[in-house]
Amino acid sequence: MLPDFSEYNWVIPDFVWDLSEQIDLDKLAKALPEREELAKLLPDFDKIGENFSFLKNLLSSGVSFGSEVKGASGLHPLLETSGDSPLRAPGSSASASQDVSDKQYKKDIPQQGLLGELILIQQQIQRHEEEVRRAAAANSARPPTTEPQRKRKTTDKEKIDQLQEELLHTQLKFQRMLERLEKENKELRKVVLQKDDKGIHQRKVKKSLIDLYSEVLDILSDYDANYNTQDHLPRVVVVGDQSAGKTSVLEMIAQARIFPRGSGEMMTRSPVKVTLSEGPHHVAIFKDSGREFDLTKEEDLAALRHEIELRMRKSVKEGQTVSSETISLSVKGPGIQRMVLVDLPGVISTMTAGMALDTKETIFSISKAYMQNPNAIILCIQDGSVDAERSIVTDLVSQMDPQGKRTIFVLTKVDLAEKNLASPSRIQQIVEGKLFPMKALGYFAVVTGKGSSAESIESIKDYEEDFFQNSRLLRDGMLKAHQVTTKNLSLAVSDCFWKMVRESVEQQADVFKASRFNLETEWKNNYPRLRELDRNELYEKAKNEILDEVISLSQVTPQHWEAMLQKRLWERVSTHVIENIYLPAAQTMDSGTFNTTVDIKLKQWTDKQLPNKALEVAWETLQEEFARFIAEYKGKDQDDIFDKLKEAVKDESIKRHKWNERAMDSLRVIQHNALEDRSITDKPQWDAAIQFMEETLQSRLKDTESMIRDMVGPDWKQRWMYWKNRTPEQHIRNETKNELERLLKLHDDHTAYLANDEVTTVRKNLEGRSVEVDPVLIKDTWHQLYRRHFLQKALSHCNLCRRGFYYYQRHFVDSELECNDVVLFWRIQRMLVITANTLRQQLTNTEVRRLEKNVKEVLDDFGEDMEKKTHLITGRRVQLAEDLKKVREIQEKLEAFIEALHKEK
């Protein structure tokens, strides 16, 4: 009967079996070499049969050599178990059924081709080894009794040594033949994958099984698990002491020097997840990048190593040495074993200068976090060139996996270990699990080069093969053939990985299914009328609302802009106009002096302050309108969850916005020209100026009277009706006010300032009424009283000027009425109108669009900053939607992976 070929997936990868359903095998068969040519590559099976016949005859003569033949077969299962090998013939019926099974198998060889012949050789080697062991055990019970028998035993032993050496060479030749066929198989697969629809019908590209699985792990690495949901999906966790050779082993499995290297310093600063899969080209690509690195080109390899180093350093926060942030990388190439590995920072025993104080504990914490996953395969790397007692990682691994059911032990730098160790049997103790207190599923010994970073993967492979071929460790049977080389290691690790995946993935899918049900139930109970929008979807919705609100700024009418700008600008400059321009000029003796004073002060004001004030007002007006639209926007989908985001966007946009600097120079010229114009063309403009002046003076008079009331306290009516009293200071102020009012009645045209003798007179008069008063208080009170007196007179004069337009047109010739103050207010009013119009044009034509552009930039920047979005869009509703999305995505991808996994079976 034929053996179960599913046990030989390591010889013919799964991808080839999958292709058989889509590929025209007849066309491929024509491209393959003839069977006769392949047969030339095989060893001389007749000679092997003669050697085993000779060996059998020796056994029948009573020679004991069972202890001499060790490790004869290099094709044992890669990870031995307590049971029999699936290809090992049963001992009880071996002699009876060998011929029948051989004939039946040879009959099927033409159907299976070279693969069947290779399997037959393996069966023959294993069967004869079993016979040797049984015969040796039987003969060991009969010691030689005569001298001829002893001599014959010595001669036979020499022949046995020669036979053992020939058997080892045959085995190595067989291994090389397998590797050569595997290389040819990789080239064939590459050709198959690159065929277009001329040779093979084109089919839709599907994601590979390992890529589907890797996507699930990527999502889980970003998922903040709730409801006690944990990531227990299998992956291969590579752990070891610093500089033990972890990265080198991983590079040999990936068949490329992809990691940055350093001489004795820590290079792996964060976990690196590497997804290995098959593909036509040897390339690497990051999860979050579209760039492919061609691993056959040295410049791309250097760029990849540099990018990995940059990402590691970027992931490490300030003040730290290592990071728990995972870097995700995919490596594809012909013949690469499919699996997911995570390279962890090397375990250290002592911290060096420059390291953070918690570096050692952080590395232990990261390692334990990955190893405590009950389905993780632990690839424990031990440096063979150093004393085993210095190892730290073995104790850590034994704590995480005491029974060794998911640990594979790898001894690196065996070439140095063989050279340095006085007792090579110590290496045998290590790989047999007798030296360390930890247990393992399998033990391997590898060589990863001579220590030079310039070595290529091919040169390292050749060096490793040559070393083990000539090593006494393998020749003396201290190591078994299936325990050496990174090739056998990668096959074993891949086999364990997929076995663990098949055993655990469905259970993990059920866990996420239950978690999804819990989350959906919570959403239905708390938010029955709302759609499940995650943070990104909510952000896009808020982004559209904000942009709509910004666009609304362009819908503001010109009249509204100008009215707001004119009002706010006058509120900002009115104090300066009254106190620094109008009042000083109005106190002059004649109209010529008045106009000269006004012109000088207006020129100074326009050159230094007015344009700046105008732009400040325009910018503040734009901000307030923008804030008003954001605050008052009420759509049917208005959601208060966006309030924090909108406020942040508004503040950041305003912070980034800067008014066009060239606008100030042009505005200064416009304002200067407007203030120089004194020609009032018609009566409505005159009346408007009088009204503007009257409103301004009334407002100032009202403020002045309010200030006087605060100075003198409540009058008799308030004191009588509301039981209020004056303070002593208010009493003094009131007496001073009464005295100064009498002075104003006597001198209606008094100047703005009191003379010193007048101050003395007022103080003495108050002292006569037993009121002690300070001269400063007298002058302060006088300022407010005179201000009120002046404003009252100005209002009376304003009323008289209502009929003064006729005299104005005649330049007040032959008229006692002079209305230069009305002309001043007209000039100010006209400047306000022209300035508001100019600023409105700048707003609508330039600044609103620039603000809209700033808002878009801010929204784009916020959209790329996940930390910012998480801070601005918060709440249980958002987190619940996020968890639901993640759990659904994980469950769906797990189900797709499980379906593909079942199809592959």
Short mmCIF file of N, CA and C in Angstrom, two decimals, residues 626-689:
data_model
loop_
_atom_site.label_atom_id
_atom_site.label_comp_id
_atom_site.label_asym_id
_atom_site.label_seq_id
_atom_site.Cartn_x
_atom_site.Cartn_y
_atom_site.Cartn_z
N PHE A 626 -17.52 82.81 12.78
CA PHE A 626 -17.22 81.39 12.63
C PHE A 626 -17.69 80.61 13.85
N ALA A 627 -17.39 81.13 15.04
CA ALA A 627 -17.82 80.47 16.27
C ALA A 627 -19.35 80.45 16.37
N ARG A 628 -19.97 81.52 15.92
CA ARG A 628 -21.44 81.57 15.98
C ARG A 628 -22.07 80.51 15.09
N PHE A 629 -21.53 80.35 13.89
CA PHE A 629 -22.09 79.34 13.00
C PHE A 629 -21.90 77.93 13.55
N ILE A 630 -20.74 77.69 14.15
CA ILE A 630 -20.50 76.35 14.73
C ILE A 630 -21.42 76.10 15.91
N ALA A 631 -21.64 77.14 16.73
CA ALA A 631 -22.48 76.98 17.93
C ALA A 631 -23.96 76.88 17.58
N GLU A 632 -24.38 77.61 16.54
CA GLU A 632 -25.81 77.68 16.23
C GLU A 632 -26.25 76.71 15.15
N TYR A 633 -25.28 75.97 14.55
CA TYR A 633 -25.65 75.06 13.47
C TYR A 633 -26.46 73.91 14.06
N LYS A 634 -27.65 73.75 13.59
CA LYS A 634 -28.53 72.70 14.10
C LYS A 634 -29.10 71.93 12.91
N GLY A 635 -28.44 70.84 12.57
CA GLY A 635 -28.97 69.99 11.52
C GLY A 635 -29.81 68.88 12.11
N LYS A 636 -30.41 68.10 11.27
CA LYS A 636 -31.27 67.02 11.76
C LYS A 636 -30.44 65.92 12.42
N ASP A 637 -29.15 65.83 12.03
CA ASP A 637 -28.28 64.81 12.62
C ASP A 637 -27.30 65.41 13.62
N GLN A 638 -27.64 66.57 14.16
CA GLN A 638 -26.75 67.22 15.11
C GLN A 638 -26.48 66.31 16.29
N ASP A 639 -25.21 66.17 16.66
CA ASP A 639 -24.81 65.25 17.71
C ASP A 639 -23.86 65.98 18.66
N ASP A 640 -24.22 66.01 19.94
CA ASP A 640 -23.38 66.73 20.90
C ASP A 640 -22.04 66.03 21.15
N ILE A 641 -21.88 64.83 20.59
CA ILE A 641 -20.61 64.13 20.76
C ILE A 641 -19.49 64.82 19.99
N PHE A 642 -19.90 65.74 19.06
CA PHE A 642 -18.92 66.45 18.25
C PHE A 642 -18.48 67.77 18.85
N ASP A 643 -19.08 68.19 19.97
CA ASP A 643 -18.81 69.53 20.51
C ASP A 643 -17.33 69.75 20.80
N LYS A 644 -16.71 68.78 21.43
CA LYS A 644 -15.30 68.91 21.79
C LYS A 644 -14.42 69.00 20.55
N LEU A 645 -14.75 68.21 19.55
CA LEU A 645 -13.99 68.23 18.31
C LEU A 645 -14.14 69.57 17.59
N LYS A 646 -15.37 70.06 17.51
CA LYS A 646 -15.61 71.33 16.81
C LYS A 646 -14.88 72.48 17.50
N GLU A 647 -14.89 72.48 18.80
CA GLU A 647 -14.20 73.54 19.53
C GLU A 647 -12.70 73.48 19.26
N ALA A 648 -12.15 72.28 19.24
CA ALA A 648 -10.71 72.14 18.98
C ALA A 648 -10.37 72.55 17.55
N VAL A 649 -11.22 72.20 16.58
CA VAL A 649 -10.98 72.58 15.18
C VAL A 649 -11.05 74.10 15.04
N LYS A 650 -12.04 74.70 15.69
CA LYS A 650 -12.17 76.16 15.63
C LYS A 650 -10.94 76.85 16.21
N ASP A 651 -10.50 76.42 17.38
CA ASP A 651 -9.34 77.05 18.02
C ASP A 651 -8.07 76.87 17.20
N GLU A 652 -7.86 75.67 16.69
CA GLU A 652 -6.65 75.41 15.92
C GLU A 652 -6.65 76.16 14.59
N SER A 653 -7.81 76.25 13.95
CA SER A 653 -7.91 76.97 12.68
C SER A 653 -7.64 78.46 12.87
N ILE A 654 -8.20 79.02 13.93
CA ILE A 654 -7.97 80.44 14.23
C ILE A 654 -6.51 80.67 14.58
N LYS A 655 -5.93 79.73 15.27
CA LYS A 655 -4.52 79.87 15.66
C LYS A 655 -3.62 79.86 14.43
N ARG A 656 -3.96 79.07 13.44
CA ARG A 656 -3.12 78.97 12.24
C ARG A 656 -3.36 80.12 11.26
N HIS A 657 -4.53 80.75 11.34
CA HIS A 657 -4.88 81.77 10.35
C HIS A 657 -4.14 83.08 10.64
N LYS A 658 -3.55 83.63 9.62
CA LYS A 658 -2.88 84.93 9.73
C LYS A 658 -3.38 85.82 8.59
N TRP A 659 -3.73 87.05 8.97
CA TRP A 659 -4.26 87.99 7.99
C TRP A 659 -3.17 88.36 6.99
N ASN A 660 -3.59 88.57 5.77
CA ASN A 660 -2.65 88.95 4.72
C ASN A 660 -1.94 90.26 5.09
N GLU A 661 -0.61 90.20 5.22
CA GLU A 661 0.15 91.37 5.68
C GLU A 661 0.08 92.54 4.70
N ARG A 662 -0.07 92.25 3.44
CA ARG A 662 -0.13 93.34 2.45
C ARG A 662 -1.40 94.17 2.58
N ALA A 663 -2.40 93.61 3.26
CA ALA A 663 -3.66 94.34 3.40
C ALA A 663 -3.49 95.60 4.25
N MET A 664 -2.53 95.58 5.18
CA MET A 664 -2.38 96.72 6.08
C MET A 664 -1.92 97.97 5.34
N ASP A 665 -0.97 97.82 4.42
CA ASP A 665 -0.47 98.98 3.70
C ASP A 665 -1.55 99.62 2.83
N SER A 666 -2.28 98.78 2.12
CA SER A 666 -3.35 99.33 1.27
C SER A 666 -4.45 99.96 2.12
N LEU A 667 -4.74 99.35 3.27
CA LEU A 667 -5.78 99.89 4.14
C LEU A 667 -5.36 101.24 4.72
N ARG A 668 -4.09 101.41 5.03
CA ARG A 668 -3.60 102.68 5.56
C ARG A 668 -3.80 103.81 4.56
N VAL A 669 -3.51 103.55 3.30
CA VAL A 669 -3.69 104.56 2.27
C VAL A 669 -5.16 104.93 2.12
N ILE A 670 -6.02 103.93 2.12
CA ILE A 670 -7.47 104.16 1.97
C ILE A 670 -7.99 105.00 3.13
N GLN A 671 -7.59 104.66 4.34
CA GLN A 671 -8.05 105.40 5.52
C GLN A 671 -7.52 106.83 5.52
N HIS A 672 -6.29 107.02 5.14
CA HIS A 672 -5.71 108.36 5.10
C HIS A 672 -6.45 109.25 4.09
N ASN A 673 -6.76 108.70 2.92
CA ASN A 673 -7.49 109.48 1.92
C ASN A 673 -8.90 109.80 2.40
N ALA A 674 -9.54 108.87 3.08
CA ALA A 674 -10.90 109.10 3.57
C ALA A 674 -10.93 110.20 4.62
N LEU A 675 -9.96 110.25 5.50
CA LEU A 675 -9.94 111.25 6.57
C LEU A 675 -9.53 112.64 6.06
N GLU A 676 -8.84 112.69 4.96
CA GLU A 676 -8.45 114.00 4.41
C GLU A 676 -9.61 114.69 3.69
N ASP A 677 -10.59 113.94 3.30
CA ASP A 677 -11.74 114.52 2.57
C ASP A 677 -12.66 115.23 3.55
N ARG A 678 -12.98 116.54 3.27
CA ARG A 678 -13.90 117.31 4.14
C ARG A 678 -15.15 117.74 3.39
N SER A 679 -15.35 117.30 2.20
CA SER A 679 -16.46 117.79 1.36
C SER A 679 -17.72 116.97 1.58
N ILE A 680 -18.64 117.56 2.34
CA ILE A 680 -19.95 116.93 2.55
C ILE A 680 -20.84 117.39 1.39
N THR A 681 -21.30 116.47 0.59
CA THR A 681 -21.95 116.83 -0.68
C THR A 681 -23.42 117.15 -0.57
N ASP A 682 -24.12 116.61 0.41
CA ASP A 682 -25.56 116.85 0.47
C ASP A 682 -26.03 116.92 1.91
N LYS A 683 -27.29 117.36 2.06
CA LYS A 683 -27.89 117.53 3.39
C LYS A 683 -28.05 116.22 4.13
N PRO A 684 -28.45 115.09 3.48
CA PRO A 684 -28.55 113.83 4.23
C PRO A 684 -27.24 113.43 4.88
N GLN A 685 -26.11 113.62 4.21
CA GLN A 685 -24.83 113.29 4.83
C GLN A 685 -24.57 114.18 6.04
N TRP A 686 -24.95 115.48 5.91
CA TRP A 686 -24.79 116.40 7.05
C TRP A 686 -25.63 115.94 8.23
N ASP A 687 -26.88 115.60 7.95
CA ASP A 687 -27.77 115.15 9.03
C ASP A 687 -27.26 113.85 9.64
N ALA A 688 -26.74 112.97 8.80
CA ALA A 688 -26.20 111.71 9.33
C ALA A 688 -25.01 111.96 10.23
N ALA A 689 -24.18 112.92 9.85
CA ALA A 689 -23.02 113.24 10.68
C ALA A 689 -23.46 113.83 12.01
#
